[in-house]
Amino acid sequence: PFRESDSDISYLRFRRTLYRVICRLVELGYTDFVSGVAMGFDTWVAEDVLRLRAERRDVHLECAIPFPNQADRWRERDKFRRDRILAAADSVVTLSPEYTKTAFFIRNRYMVDEADAIVCCYDGKTGGTAYTIDYAKKRGKVIIQINPTDMVVTIVSGKEKITEDRSDLKKS
């Protein structure tokens, strides 16, 4: 519902919410993060984790690449941004030697399997994010869902909603 722009208030609000969620996770003891380094949300997570790591050396970023040529068709500025993230990451894993129809699903399952908690941008629509959330539920993971439309943060465990709380995220 927004575009990545410093003039888009919804985008800026979303980025603040995402950063607060990541900071709160670190406060709770989560210090190892995995990003799929796709354009958009994955890139934002990686950048926020690296920003936080500049203040806290106990924070780590792993990048999970679905296949080596993932960014070949991206615009140069997006490739440059991705390359900066990969260079700054604590580790990078490539999950398939080449593109296949299942490369992104393999990457997403890897990230879920490696995680204790999942942070996602999800608006309830079907697609890759819905598939990954369903997989995370089946694996019994805690899922922290940020709705990009209204910025509501929902925490889900398994198939049961635990809480819906924005109280510690409302402060600007």
C-alpha atoms as one frame of an Amber mdcrd trajectory, in Angstrom:
protein
   0.000   0.000   0.000   3.036   2.306  -0.174   6.156   2.818  -2.201   9.682
   2.959  -0.877  10.231   6.694  -0.701  11.325   9.192   1.931   8.283  11.233
   0.947   5.780   8.388   1.516   4.476   8.703   5.088   3.081   5.157   5.131
   6.455   3.752   4.086   8.276   5.759   6.741   5.741   4.657   9.365   6.179
   1.030   8.325   9.973   1.280   8.538   9.739   2.775  12.057   7.410  -0.044
  13.114   9.717  -2.681  11.640  12.763  -1.209  13.378  10.928  -1.148  16.717
   9.936  -4.797  16.288  13.558  -5.765  15.593  14.798  -3.702  18.574  12.208
  -5.337  20.822  13.302  -8.785  19.686  16.898  -7.931  20.569  15.750  -6.698
  23.995  14.092 -10.101  24.448  17.347 -11.905  23.623  16.972 -12.627  19.907
  20.296 -11.625  18.365  20.695 -13.799  15.252  18.668 -12.734  12.214  18.263
 -14.279   8.753  17.195 -12.274   5.705  16.337 -13.580   2.259  17.730 -10.348
   0.777  14.891  -9.943  -1.714  13.918  -6.414  -2.709  11.578  -4.692  -0.282
  10.898  -6.193   3.144  13.902  -8.558   3.222  16.231  -5.701   2.326  14.663
  -3.429   4.942  15.076  -6.086   7.640  18.715  -6.623   6.700  19.426  -2.886
   6.731  17.706  -2.454  10.115  19.619  -5.381  11.626  22.899  -3.940  10.341
  21.948  -0.522  11.724  21.288  -2.074  15.116  24.471  -4.150  14.911  26.443
  -0.907  14.680  25.298  -0.250  18.264  25.285  -3.846  19.536  28.005  -6.239
  18.482  25.983  -9.233  19.721  23.523  -8.808  16.829  24.259 -10.981  13.770
  22.914 -11.134  10.241  22.875 -14.167   7.988  21.767 -13.727   4.384  20.011
 -16.679   2.756  20.343 -16.447  -1.021  17.979 -18.663  -3.017  20.449 -19.052
  -5.955  23.611 -17.225  -7.094  22.075 -15.102  -9.868  19.073 -13.903  -7.863
  19.771 -10.227  -8.572  20.870 -10.441 -12.217  17.748  -8.711 -13.535  17.538
  -6.104 -10.791  18.222  -2.408 -11.348  21.814  -1.391 -10.657  20.928   0.587
  -7.525  19.107  -2.438  -6.067  22.080  -4.693  -6.872  24.408  -2.199  -5.198
  22.214  -2.106  -2.097  22.105  -5.913  -1.976  25.888  -6.163  -2.444  26.436
  -3.774   0.491  24.215  -5.962   2.680  25.986  -9.170   1.628  29.403  -7.611
   2.287  28.353  -6.496   5.769  26.568  -9.728   6.738  28.147 -12.087   9.241
  27.461 -15.013   6.916  25.885 -15.773   3.551  24.407 -19.119   2.512  23.326
 -19.969  -1.039  20.638 -22.641  -1.019  20.387 -23.746  -4.658  23.176 -23.823
  -7.261  20.855 -22.357  -9.907  17.349 -21.049 -10.370  14.583 -23.619 -10.085
  10.829 -23.227  -9.602  11.303 -24.149  -5.949  14.398 -22.057  -5.140  12.455
 -19.366  -3.262  10.424 -21.949  -1.330  13.636 -23.731  -0.335  15.077 -20.414
   0.853  11.919 -19.549   2.809  11.756 -22.970   4.482  15.436 -22.654   5.399
  14.811 -19.297   7.067  11.839 -20.687   9.018  13.787 -23.783  10.081  16.686
 -21.637  11.311  14.460 -19.215  13.244  12.841 -19.210  16.657  10.621 -16.301
  15.641   9.520 -15.054  12.232   8.939 -11.391  11.373   6.874 -10.791   8.260
   5.025  -8.127   6.341   1.675  -9.715   5.613  -1.694  -8.379   4.563  -3.616
 -11.663   4.515  -3.363 -12.294   0.767  -2.315 -15.588  -0.801   1.177 -16.033
  -2.192   4.700 -16.803  -1.065   4.365 -15.016   2.270   1.128 -16.867   3.069
   2.798 -20.180   2.196   5.776 -19.360   4.423   3.567 -18.300   7.334   1.606
 -21.532   7.027   4.873 -23.499   7.042   6.055 -21.568  10.115   2.778 -22.332
  11.910   3.165 -26.041  11.151   6.689 -25.872  12.581   5.342 -24.221  15.759
   7.227 -20.964  15.265   6.288 -17.626  16.786   5.207 -15.312  13.972   5.307
 -11.543  14.306   3.165 -10.150  11.557   3.166  -6.473  10.575   0.171  -5.536
   8.473   1.432  -2.989   5.917  -1.976  -1.354   5.608  -2.611  -0.384   9.229
   0.754  -1.180  10.906  -0.939  -3.535  13.380   1.587  -5.952  14.842   0.138
  -9.381  15.585   1.942 -12.217  17.328   0.885 -15.740  16.396   2.154 -19.070
  17.700   1.262 -22.214  15.828  -2.323 -21.662  14.707  -3.346 -19.680  17.784
  -3.177 -15.901  17.999  -1.408 -14.992  21.246  -1.815 -11.253  21.351  -2.289
  -8.204  19.261  -0.397  -5.311  20.750   0.907  -2.032  19.423   1.355  -0.340
  22.814   5.148  -0.459  22.842   5.302   0.388  19.130   3.108   3.506  19.114
   5.726   5.889  20.439   7.413   7.934  17.723
